[in-house]
Amino acid sequence: AAGVIQSPRHLIKEKRETATLKCYPIPRHDTVYWYQQGPGQDPQFLISFYEKMQSDKGSIPDRFSAQQFSDYHSELNMSSLELGDSALYFCASSHQTLSYEQYFGPGTRLTVT
Amino acid sequence: DQQVKQNSPSLSVQEGRISILNCDYTNSMFDYFLWYKKYPAEGPTFLISISSIKDKNEDGRFTVFLNKSAKHLSLHIVPSQPGDSAVYFCAARGSGGSNYKLTFGKGTLLTVNP
């Protein structure tokens, strides 16, 4: 079965640079969620999109923005990167009306040096 | 404040025995609970879930129990296998509107010894 695809899997950036993370949800899933997991931490919700509209917002810095496109893939744009942004970034998808389960991608490991 | 709490950072169990992972929550608006299993450098894998209107859900070796009055749930794995060794996250989903984000506990590292 198709799973959530994230790219890239690993990304190394320097401070103050920008990064773009991509997420391709499971086919026919209409909702995408982004989570950030710091070292030794639990995943923290950043932002979600339902049918291409932002549906919820968590502890996402103003330096970050995201969108969901017409093909339902989503991109998380991160600017003015800081050392503290180094983390695993997970994307998850779900079908809002069919099931409550969120299925996670393998994550993007971002390292800011 | 941590709305979903997994108070045991680690648990060690012998192969073939039962593993019981516990989770407490404080927000009575949570209406759906999920357990995820996570290996290092991989995304969380969905295991089993339970709606707040139920008190038990079973899927093969995995059973989740929910005690709504105590705001407590537990995941039972029986029999435990070495391949079950991973970090287990308890997660809760809010109810109403567009509030479908998951709130996670800090995880419990389960080690199943052969």
mmCIF file of C-alpha atoms in Angstrom:
data_model
loop_
_atom_site.group_PDB
_atom_site.id
_atom_site.type_symbol
_atom_site.label_atom_id
_atom_site.label_comp_id
_atom_site.label_asym_id
_atom_site.label_seq_id
_atom_site.Cartn_x
_atom_site.Cartn_y
_atom_site.Cartn_z
ATOM 1 C CA ALA A 1 0.000 0.000 0.000
ATOM 2 C CA ALA A 2 1.168 3.508 -0.758
ATOM 3 C CA GLY A 3 2.513 5.459 2.169
ATOM 4 C CA VAL A 4 3.262 9.080 2.911
ATOM 5 C CA ILE A 5 6.319 10.260 1.032
ATOM 6 C CA GLN A 6 8.607 12.952 2.330
ATOM 7 C CA SER A 7 11.540 14.568 0.624
ATOM 8 C CA PRO A 8 14.311 15.098 1.181
ATOM 9 C CA ARG A 9 15.059 12.534 3.876
ATOM 10 C CA HIS A 10 18.061 14.480 5.114
ATOM 11 C CA LEU A 11 18.892 18.145 4.795
ATOM 12 C CA ILE A 12 21.827 20.133 6.062
ATOM 13 C CA LYS A 13 21.585 23.907 6.058
ATOM 14 C CA GLU A 14 23.481 26.770 7.591
ATOM 15 C CA LYS A 15 22.072 29.369 9.925
ATOM 16 C CA ARG A 16 19.932 32.000 8.217
ATOM 17 C CA GLU A 17 19.407 29.826 5.134
ATOM 18 C CA THR A 18 16.027 28.615 3.911
ATOM 19 C CA ALA A 19 14.708 25.095 3.545
ATOM 20 C CA THR A 20 11.715 23.544 1.815
ATOM 21 C CA LEU A 21 10.329 20.197 2.908
ATOM 22 C CA LYS A 22 7.870 18.308 0.754
ATOM 23 C CA CYS A 23 5.145 15.854 1.644
ATOM 24 C CA TYR A 24 3.060 13.636 -0.612
ATOM 25 C CA PRO A 25 0.063 12.195 1.255
ATOM 26 C CA ILE A 26 -1.467 8.785 0.800
ATOM 27 C CA PRO A 27 -3.722 8.832 -2.288
ATOM 28 C CA ARG A 28 -7.260 10.021 -1.540
ATOM 29 C CA HIS A 29 -6.225 11.476 1.810
ATOM 30 C CA ASP A 30 -7.469 15.047 2.060
ATOM 31 C CA THR A 31 -5.681 16.268 5.187
ATOM 32 C CA VAL A 32 -1.997 16.843 5.799
ATOM 33 C CA TYR A 33 -0.347 17.530 9.145
ATOM 34 C CA TRP A 34 3.175 18.679 9.937
ATOM 35 C CA TYR A 35 4.949 17.779 13.178
ATOM 36 C CA GLN A 36 8.359 18.635 14.573
ATOM 37 C CA GLN A 37 10.255 16.243 16.816
ATOM 38 C CA GLY A 38 13.314 17.531 18.618
ATOM 39 C CA PRO A 39 15.934 15.189 20.094
ATOM 40 C CA GLY A 40 14.393 13.097 22.849
ATOM 41 C CA GLN A 41 11.067 14.895 22.497
ATOM 42 C CA ASP A 42 7.582 13.926 21.447
ATOM 43 C CA PRO A 43 6.280 15.134 18.080
ATOM 44 C CA GLN A 44 4.841 18.644 18.293
ATOM 45 C CA PHE A 45 2.077 19.732 15.962
ATOM 46 C CA LEU A 46 2.955 22.600 13.636
ATOM 47 C CA ILE A 47 0.169 23.079 11.109
ATOM 48 C CA SER A 48 -2.461 21.202 9.130
ATOM 49 C CA PHE A 49 -4.367 21.566 5.883
ATOM 50 C CA TYR A 50 -7.731 20.182 4.861
ATOM 51 C CA GLU A 51 -8.744 20.375 1.238
ATOM 52 C CA LYS A 52 -5.936 22.856 0.564
ATOM 53 C CA MET A 53 -7.031 25.246 3.300
ATOM 54 C CA GLN A 54 -5.191 25.717 6.565
ATOM 55 C CA SER A 55 -7.281 23.950 9.181
ATOM 56 C CA ASP A 56 -5.275 24.268 12.376
ATOM 57 C CA LYS A 57 -2.122 25.900 13.593
ATOM 58 C CA GLY A 58 0.119 24.892 16.442
ATOM 59 C CA SER A 59 3.471 26.092 17.676
ATOM 60 C CA ILE A 60 4.798 27.054 14.263
ATOM 61 C CA PRO A 61 7.279 29.952 14.201
ATOM 62 C CA ASP A 62 6.438 32.938 12.030
ATOM 63 C CA ARG A 63 9.576 32.119 10.023
ATOM 64 C CA PHE A 64 7.830 28.976 8.801
ATOM 65 C CA SER A 65 5.019 28.805 6.300
ATOM 66 C CA ALA A 66 3.253 25.962 4.589
ATOM 67 C CA GLN A 67 0.694 25.263 1.935
ATOM 68 C CA GLN A 68 -1.180 22.429 0.331
ATOM 69 C CA PHE A 69 -1.392 22.300 -3.426
ATOM 70 C CA SER A 70 -4.118 21.207 -5.823
ATOM 71 C CA ASP A 71 -2.639 17.696 -6.003
ATOM 72 C CA TYR A 72 -2.783 17.587 -2.158
ATOM 73 C CA HIS A 73 0.953 17.557 -1.672
ATOM 74 C CA SER A 74 2.222 20.006 0.910
ATOM 75 C CA GLU A 75 5.367 22.027 1.396
ATOM 76 C CA LEU A 76 6.823 23.433 4.584
ATOM 77 C CA ASN A 77 8.988 26.471 3.969
ATOM 78 C CA MET A 78 11.442 27.473 6.656
ATOM 79 C CA SER A 79 13.387 30.722 6.495
ATOM 80 C CA SER A 80 16.109 32.350 8.606
ATOM 81 C CA LEU A 81 17.003 28.944 9.978
ATOM 82 C CA GLU A 82 18.269 28.747 13.521
ATOM 83 C CA LEU A 83 20.274 26.044 15.263
ATOM 84 C CA GLY A 84 17.178 25.163 17.283
ATOM 85 C CA ASP A 85 15.307 24.239 14.135
ATOM 86 C CA SER A 86 17.390 21.089 13.877
ATOM 87 C CA ALA A 87 14.868 18.301 14.284
ATOM 88 C CA LEU A 88 12.926 15.568 12.579
ATOM 89 C CA TYR A 89 9.988 16.905 10.620
ATOM 90 C CA PHE A 90 7.148 14.515 10.029
ATOM 91 C CA CYS A 91 4.258 14.810 7.695
ATOM 92 C CA ALA A 92 1.111 12.792 8.300
ATOM 93 C CA SER A 93 -2.030 12.369 6.256
ATOM 94 C CA SER A 94 -5.554 11.238 6.906
ATOM 95 C CA HIS A 95 -8.961 11.091 5.288
ATOM 96 C CA GLN A 96 -11.087 13.384 7.389
ATOM 97 C CA THR A 97 -14.378 11.544 7.046
ATOM 98 C CA LEU A 98 -13.317 7.944 6.535
ATOM 99 C CA SER A 99 -10.949 7.459 9.451
ATOM 100 C CA TYR A 100 -9.360 9.324 12.296
ATOM 101 C CA GLU A 101 -5.983 7.687 12.003
ATOM 102 C CA GLN A 102 -3.064 9.759 10.845
ATOM 103 C CA TYR A 103 -0.379 7.962 8.881
ATOM 104 C CA PHE A 104 3.110 9.314 9.121
ATOM 105 C CA GLY A 105 5.876 9.616 6.585
ATOM 106 C CA PRO A 106 9.476 8.638 7.304
ATOM 107 C CA GLY A 107 10.413 12.194 8.205
ATOM 108 C CA THR A 108 12.987 14.720 7.082
ATOM 109 C CA ARG A 109 15.974 15.160 9.340
ATOM 110 C CA LEU A 110 17.001 18.799 9.214
ATOM 111 C CA THR A 111 20.375 19.771 10.593
ATOM 112 C CA VAL A 112 21.208 23.442 10.905
ATOM 113 C CA THR A 113 24.886 24.223 11.374
ATOM 114 C CA ASP B 1 1.685 21.617 30.327
ATOM 115 C CA GLN B 2 1.735 18.037 29.140
ATOM 116 C CA GLN B 3 -1.826 17.031 28.296
ATOM 117 C CA VAL B 4 -0.853 13.461 27.446
ATOM 118 C CA LYS B 5 1.478 11.772 29.879
ATOM 119 C CA GLN B 6 3.427 8.568 29.634
ATOM 120 C CA ASN B 7 5.049 8.348 33.032
ATOM 121 C CA SER B 8 7.262 5.362 32.302
ATOM 122 C CA PRO B 9 10.129 6.328 30.010
ATOM 123 C CA SER B 10 11.113 2.690 29.610
ATOM 124 C CA LEU B 11 9.825 -0.830 30.122
ATOM 125 C CA SER B 12 11.643 -4.134 29.858
ATOM 126 C CA VAL B 13 9.744 -7.386 29.325
ATOM 127 C CA GLN B 14 10.652 -10.984 28.651
ATOM 128 C CA GLU B 15 9.675 -12.492 25.321
ATOM 129 C CA GLY B 16 6.292 -14.229 25.509
ATOM 130 C CA ARG B 17 5.115 -12.179 28.470
ATOM 131 C CA ILE B 18 2.617 -9.320 28.471
ATOM 132 C CA SER B 19 3.739 -5.730 27.924
ATOM 133 C CA ILE B 20 1.527 -3.043 29.449
ATOM 134 C CA LEU B 21 2.135 0.551 28.437
ATOM 135 C CA ASN B 22 0.226 3.254 30.249
ATOM 136 C CA CYS B 23 -0.963 6.697 29.293
ATOM 137 C CA ASP B 24 -2.847 9.418 31.170
ATOM 138 C CA TYR B 25 -4.475 12.521 29.803
ATOM 139 C CA THR B 26 -5.875 15.690 31.300
ATOM 140 C CA ASN B 27 -8.030 17.173 28.547
ATOM 141 C CA SER B 28 -11.577 15.823 28.722
ATOM 142 C CA MET B 29 -12.204 17.149 25.194
ATOM 143 C CA PHE B 30 -10.048 14.421 23.675
ATOM 144 C CA ASP B 31 -12.335 12.014 21.851
ATOM 145 C CA TYR B 32 -10.018 9.616 20.100
ATOM 146 C CA PHE B 33 -6.833 7.952 21.222
ATOM 147 C CA LEU B 34 -4.125 6.285 19.200
ATOM 148 C CA TRP B 35 -0.969 4.295 19.825
ATOM 149 C CA TYR B 36 2.026 4.591 17.561
ATOM 150 C CA LYS B 37 5.214 2.571 17.437
ATOM 151 C CA LYS B 38 8.414 4.277 16.408
ATOM 152 C CA TYR B 39 11.830 2.985 15.457
ATOM 153 C CA PRO B 40 14.829 5.353 15.377
ATOM 154 C CA ALA B 41 15.062 7.460 12.218
ATOM 155 C CA GLU B 42 11.615 6.329 11.047
ATOM 156 C CA GLY B 43 8.174 7.869 11.213
ATOM 157 C CA PRO B 44 5.623 6.739 13.810
ATOM 158 C CA THR B 45 3.673 3.693 12.678
ATOM 159 C CA PHE B 46 -0.003 3.535 13.585
ATOM 160 C CA LEU B 47 -0.835 0.530 15.773
ATOM 161 C CA ILE B 48 -4.301 0.749 17.224
ATOM 162 C CA SER B 49 -6.870 3.328 18.234
ATOM 163 C CA ILE B 50 -9.938 3.694 20.394
ATOM 164 C CA SER B 51 -12.854 6.067 20.428
ATOM 165 C CA SER B 52 -13.853 7.703 23.687
ATOM 166 C CA ILE B 53 -17.220 5.962 23.501
ATOM 167 C CA LYS B 54 -15.586 2.554 23.831
ATOM 168 C CA ASP B 55 -13.589 0.975 26.627
ATOM 169 C CA LYS B 56 -11.706 -1.685 24.695
ATOM 170 C CA ASN B 57 -10.395 -2.325 21.225
ATOM 171 C CA GLU B 58 -8.485 -5.392 20.170
ATOM 172 C CA ASP B 59 -6.373 -6.128 17.112
ATOM 173 C CA GLY B 60 -4.378 -9.331 17.160
ATOM 174 C CA ARG B 61 -1.757 -9.161 19.891
ATOM 175 C CA PHE B 62 -2.617 -5.546 20.684
ATOM 176 C CA THR B 63 -5.440 -4.422 22.962
ATOM 177 C CA VAL B 64 -6.127 -0.899 24.093
ATOM 178 C CA PHE B 65 -8.204 -0.212 27.192
ATOM 179 C CA LEU B 66 -9.741 3.160 27.981
ATOM 180 C CA ASN B 67 -10.935 4.253 31.422
ATOM 181 C CA LYS B 68 -12.590 7.543 30.654
ATOM 182 C CA SER B 69 -13.450 8.402 34.251
ATOM 183 C CA ALA B 70 -9.810 8.003 35.239
ATOM 184 C CA LYS B 71 -8.574 9.606 32.006
ATOM 185 C CA HIS B 72 -6.305 6.625 31.553
ATOM 186 C CA LEU B 73 -5.568 4.251 28.739
ATOM 187 C CA SER B 74 -3.258 1.329 28.359
ATOM 188 C CA LEU B 75 -1.841 -0.761 25.554
ATOM 189 C CA HIS B 76 -1.422 -4.468 26.147
ATOM 190 C CA ILE B 77 0.816 -6.527 23.922
ATOM 191 C CA VAL B 78 0.603 -10.266 24.380
ATOM 192 C CA PRO B 79 2.654 -12.236 23.749
ATOM 193 C CA SER B 80 5.514 -9.766 23.472
ATOM 194 C CA GLN B 81 8.090 -10.399 20.773
ATOM 195 C CA PRO B 82 11.641 -9.019 20.358
ATOM 196 C CA GLY B 83 10.458 -7.210 17.210
ATOM 197 C CA ASP B 84 8.098 -5.187 19.398
ATOM 198 C CA SER B 85 11.098 -3.370 20.878
ATOM 199 C CA ALA B 86 10.580 0.293 19.969
ATOM 200 C CA VAL B 87 9.328 3.578 21.392
ATOM 201 C CA TYR B 88 5.563 3.626 21.854
ATOM 202 C CA PHE B 89 3.724 6.918 21.737
ATOM 203 C CA CYS B 90 0.266 7.518 23.057
ATOM 204 C CA ALA B 91 -1.590 10.252 21.167
ATOM 205 C CA ALA B 92 -4.924 11.963 21.614
ATOM 206 C CA ARG B 93 -7.137 13.830 19.187
ATOM 207 C CA GLY B 94 -9.301 16.791 20.053
ATOM 208 C CA SER B 95 -12.967 16.940 19.211
ATOM 209 C CA GLY B 96 -14.962 19.447 17.305
ATOM 210 C CA GLY B 97 -14.308 21.802 14.451
ATOM 211 C CA SER B 98 -10.992 21.415 12.704
ATOM 212 C CA ASN B 99 -9.094 20.468 15.828
ATOM 213 C CA TYR B 100 -7.860 17.110 14.596
ATOM 214 C CA LYS B 101 -4.223 17.556 15.516
ATOM 215 C CA LEU B 102 -2.649 14.872 17.652
ATOM 216 C CA THR B 103 -1.155 15.577 21.047
ATOM 217 C CA PHE B 104 1.543 13.072 21.916
ATOM 218 C CA GLY B 105 2.961 11.738 25.130
ATOM 219 C CA LYS B 106 6.723 11.620 25.511
ATOM 220 C CA GLY B 107 6.875 7.923 24.671
ATOM 221 C CA THR B 108 7.867 4.707 26.410
ATOM 222 C CA LEU B 109 10.824 2.689 25.208
ATOM 223 C CA LEU B 110 9.823 -0.960 25.251
ATOM 224 C CA THR B 111 12.555 -3.576 25.237
ATOM 225 C CA VAL B 112 11.528 -7.187 24.777
ATOM 226 C CA ASN B 113 14.296 -9.525 25.776
ATOM 227 C CA PRO B 114 14.646 -12.911 24.048
#
